[in-house]
GROMACS .gro file of C-alpha atoms in nm:
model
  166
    1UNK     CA    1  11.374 -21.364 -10.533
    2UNK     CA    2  11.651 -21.087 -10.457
    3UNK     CA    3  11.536 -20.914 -10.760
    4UNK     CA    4  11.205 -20.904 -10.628
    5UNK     CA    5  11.253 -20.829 -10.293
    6UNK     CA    6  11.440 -20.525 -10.458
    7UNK     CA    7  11.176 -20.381 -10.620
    8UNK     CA    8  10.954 -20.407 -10.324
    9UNK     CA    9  11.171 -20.259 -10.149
   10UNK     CA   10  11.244 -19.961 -10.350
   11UNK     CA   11  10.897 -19.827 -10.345
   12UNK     CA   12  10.916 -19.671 -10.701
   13UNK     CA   13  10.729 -19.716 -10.987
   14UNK     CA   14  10.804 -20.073 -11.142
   15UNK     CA   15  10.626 -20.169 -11.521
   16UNK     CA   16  10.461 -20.506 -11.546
   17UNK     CA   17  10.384 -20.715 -11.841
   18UNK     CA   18  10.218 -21.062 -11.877
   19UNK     CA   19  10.242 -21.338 -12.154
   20UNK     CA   20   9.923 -21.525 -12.147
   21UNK     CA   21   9.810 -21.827 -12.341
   22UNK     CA   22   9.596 -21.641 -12.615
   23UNK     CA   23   9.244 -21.761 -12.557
   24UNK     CA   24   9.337 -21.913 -12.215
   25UNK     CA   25   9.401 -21.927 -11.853
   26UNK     CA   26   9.799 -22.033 -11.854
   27UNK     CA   27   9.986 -21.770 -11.789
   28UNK     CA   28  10.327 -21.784 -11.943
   29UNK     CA   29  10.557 -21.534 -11.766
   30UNK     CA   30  10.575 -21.222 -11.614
   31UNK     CA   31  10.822 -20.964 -11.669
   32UNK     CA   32  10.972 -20.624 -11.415
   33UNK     CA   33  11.132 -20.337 -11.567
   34UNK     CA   34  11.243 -20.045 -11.318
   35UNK     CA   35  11.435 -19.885 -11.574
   36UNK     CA   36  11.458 -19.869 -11.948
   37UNK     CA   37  11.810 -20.081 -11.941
   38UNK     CA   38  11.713 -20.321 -11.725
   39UNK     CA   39  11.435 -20.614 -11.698
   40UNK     CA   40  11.392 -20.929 -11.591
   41UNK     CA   41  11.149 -21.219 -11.679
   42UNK     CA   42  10.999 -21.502 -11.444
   43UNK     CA   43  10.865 -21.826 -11.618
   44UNK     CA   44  10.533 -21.921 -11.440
   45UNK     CA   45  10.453 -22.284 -11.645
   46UNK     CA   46  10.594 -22.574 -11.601
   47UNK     CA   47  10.541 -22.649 -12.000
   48UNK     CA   48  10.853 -22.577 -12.148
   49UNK     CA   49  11.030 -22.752 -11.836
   50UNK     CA   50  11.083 -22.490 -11.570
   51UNK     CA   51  11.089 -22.706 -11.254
   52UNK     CA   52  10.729 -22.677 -11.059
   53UNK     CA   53  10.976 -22.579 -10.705
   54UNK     CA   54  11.081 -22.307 -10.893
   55UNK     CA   55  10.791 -22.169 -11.022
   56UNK     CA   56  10.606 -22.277 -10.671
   57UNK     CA   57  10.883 -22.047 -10.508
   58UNK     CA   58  10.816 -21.734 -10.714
   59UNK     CA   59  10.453 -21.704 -10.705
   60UNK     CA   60  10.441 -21.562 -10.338
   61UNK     CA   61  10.669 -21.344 -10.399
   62UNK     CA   62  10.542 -21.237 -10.731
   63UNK     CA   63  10.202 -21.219 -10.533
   64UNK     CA   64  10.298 -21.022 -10.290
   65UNK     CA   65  10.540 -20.760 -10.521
   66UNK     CA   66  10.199 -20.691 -10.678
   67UNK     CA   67   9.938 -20.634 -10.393
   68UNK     CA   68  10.209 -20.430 -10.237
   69UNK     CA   69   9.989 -20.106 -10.262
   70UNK     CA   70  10.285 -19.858 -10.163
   71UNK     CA   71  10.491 -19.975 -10.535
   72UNK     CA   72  10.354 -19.837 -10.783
   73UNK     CA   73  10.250 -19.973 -11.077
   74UNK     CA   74  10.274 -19.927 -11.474
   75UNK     CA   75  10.172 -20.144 -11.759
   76UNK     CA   76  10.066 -20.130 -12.139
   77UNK     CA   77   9.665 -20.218 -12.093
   78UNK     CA   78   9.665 -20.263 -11.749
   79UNK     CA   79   9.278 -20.363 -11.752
   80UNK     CA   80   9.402 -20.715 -11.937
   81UNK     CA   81   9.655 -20.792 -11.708
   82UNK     CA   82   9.521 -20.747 -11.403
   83UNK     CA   83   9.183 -20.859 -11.470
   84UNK     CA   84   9.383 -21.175 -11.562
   85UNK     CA   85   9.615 -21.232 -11.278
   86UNK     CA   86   9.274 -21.162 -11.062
   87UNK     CA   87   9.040 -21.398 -11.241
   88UNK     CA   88   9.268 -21.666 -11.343
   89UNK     CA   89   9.553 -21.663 -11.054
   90UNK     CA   90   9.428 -21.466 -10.737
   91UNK     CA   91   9.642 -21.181 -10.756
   92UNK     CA   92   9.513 -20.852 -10.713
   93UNK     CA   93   9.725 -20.595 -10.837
   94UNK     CA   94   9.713 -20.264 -10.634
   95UNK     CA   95   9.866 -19.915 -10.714
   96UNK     CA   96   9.798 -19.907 -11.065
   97UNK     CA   97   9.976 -19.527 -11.111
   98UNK     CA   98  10.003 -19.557 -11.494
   99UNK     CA   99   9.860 -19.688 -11.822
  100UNK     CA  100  10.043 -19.611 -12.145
  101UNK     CA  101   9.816 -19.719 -12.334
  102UNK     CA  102   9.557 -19.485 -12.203
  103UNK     CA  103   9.824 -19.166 -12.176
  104UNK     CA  104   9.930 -19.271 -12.547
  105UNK     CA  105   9.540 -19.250 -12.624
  106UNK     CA  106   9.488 -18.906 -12.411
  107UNK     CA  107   9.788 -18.753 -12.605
  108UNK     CA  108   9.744 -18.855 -12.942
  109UNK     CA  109   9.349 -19.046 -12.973
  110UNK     CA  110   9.369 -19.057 -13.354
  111UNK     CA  111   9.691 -19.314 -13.327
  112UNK     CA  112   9.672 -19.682 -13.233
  113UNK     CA  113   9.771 -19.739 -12.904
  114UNK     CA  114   9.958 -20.084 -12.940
  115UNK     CA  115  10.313 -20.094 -12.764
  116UNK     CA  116  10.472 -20.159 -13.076
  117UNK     CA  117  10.355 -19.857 -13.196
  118UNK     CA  118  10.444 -19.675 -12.857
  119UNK     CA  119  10.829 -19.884 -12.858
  120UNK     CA  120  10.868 -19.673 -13.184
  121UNK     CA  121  10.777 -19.358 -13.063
  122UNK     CA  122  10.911 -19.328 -12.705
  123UNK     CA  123  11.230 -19.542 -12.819
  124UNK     CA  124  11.521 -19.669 -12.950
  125UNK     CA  125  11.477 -20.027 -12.911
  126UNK     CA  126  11.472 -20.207 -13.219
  127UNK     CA  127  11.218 -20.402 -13.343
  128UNK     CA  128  11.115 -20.705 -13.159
  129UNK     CA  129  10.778 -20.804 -13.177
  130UNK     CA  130  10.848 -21.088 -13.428
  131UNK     CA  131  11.057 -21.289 -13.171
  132UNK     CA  132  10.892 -21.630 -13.168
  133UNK     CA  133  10.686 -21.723 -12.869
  134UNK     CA  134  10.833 -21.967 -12.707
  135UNK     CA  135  11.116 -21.971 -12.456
  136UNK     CA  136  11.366 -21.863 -12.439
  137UNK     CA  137  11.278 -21.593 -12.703
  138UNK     CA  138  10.913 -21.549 -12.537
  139UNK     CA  139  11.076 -21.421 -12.238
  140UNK     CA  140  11.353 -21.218 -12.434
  141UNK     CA  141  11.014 -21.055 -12.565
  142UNK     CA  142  10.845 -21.025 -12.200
  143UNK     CA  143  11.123 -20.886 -12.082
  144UNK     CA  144  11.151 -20.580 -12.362
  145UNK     CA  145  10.790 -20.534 -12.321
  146UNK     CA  146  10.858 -20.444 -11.959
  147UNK     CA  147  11.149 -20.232 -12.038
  148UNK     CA  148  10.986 -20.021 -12.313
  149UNK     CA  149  10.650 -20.030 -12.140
  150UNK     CA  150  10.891 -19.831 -11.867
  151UNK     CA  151  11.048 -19.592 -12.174
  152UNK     CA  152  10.692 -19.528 -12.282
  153UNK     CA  153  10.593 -19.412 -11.927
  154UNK     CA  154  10.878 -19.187 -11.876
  155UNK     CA  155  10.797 -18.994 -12.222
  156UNK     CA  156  10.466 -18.987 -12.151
  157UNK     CA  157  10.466 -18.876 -11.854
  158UNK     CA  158  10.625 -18.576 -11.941
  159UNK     CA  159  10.391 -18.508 -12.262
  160UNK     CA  160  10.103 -18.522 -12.039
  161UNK     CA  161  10.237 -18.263 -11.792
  162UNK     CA  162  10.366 -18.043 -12.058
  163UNK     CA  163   9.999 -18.107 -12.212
  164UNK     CA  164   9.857 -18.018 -11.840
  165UNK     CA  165   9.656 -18.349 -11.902
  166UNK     CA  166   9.844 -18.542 -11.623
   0.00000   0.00000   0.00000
């Protein structure tokens, strides 16, 4: 909840990512990166035994981190995952500011646009995306996505500006 209240607070731009059920309405976890050496990851199921206060205790704040229209916001396919938390969960994200999957696909439209192909472009992070999924490695993996979803929007950010595509 500090961590949270933190980010509010700052009023900078904060990446998101989700981990969904695949063909589904659970919704995992959800992950905050503010900068690429730091993330964190909240649980939001009870099904690999995350106590229901805890999860119960999160959600408003969660909620409430992303309607907060003055933080801005920046994920990797931002039309999944907030369509999602919408439908499925109530939450309507505001202050979408940044999609790098789209600015990947404005830059460079004859590449795939998957973050794993983005994490080895715009970073050094080594490879991840075979961590298992399920905890705690899911959220290890939720939590990277976050951070190098945040790596990937400060080098593209710059390519579209030096593009004068911004």
């Amino acid at each position: 909840l500090h961590h949270l209240s933190r980010l509010e607070g700052a009023l900078a731009p904060l990446a998101f990512d989700i981990e969904t059920e695949r063909e589904g309405t659970t919704w995992y976890s959800i992950a905050f990166s503010d900068a690429p050496d730091w993330a964190m990851c909240l649980p939001m199921t009870t099904q690999w035994g995350v106590e229901a206060p805890y999860i119960e205790a999160l959600r408003p704040a969660v909620k409430r981190l992303l309607e907060n229209p003055q933080v801005p916001k920046i994920a990797q396919n931002a039309q999944f995952d907030v369509l999602f938390l919408r439908m499925y969960h109530g939450i309507n994200t505001r202050s979408i500011c940044f999609d790098t999957m789209t600015a990947h696909h404005t830059v460079y439209p004859e590449l795939l646009k998957s973050l794993e192909l983005l994490t080895s472009l715009y970073t050094d992070q080594p490879y991840y995306k075979d961590l298992e999924k399920i905890p705690p490695s899911l959220w290890e993996y939720n939590a990277l996505d976050a951070a190098v979803t945040y790596e990937c929007y400060q080098a593209l950010e710059g390519e579209l500006k030096e593009l004068g595509v911004r």
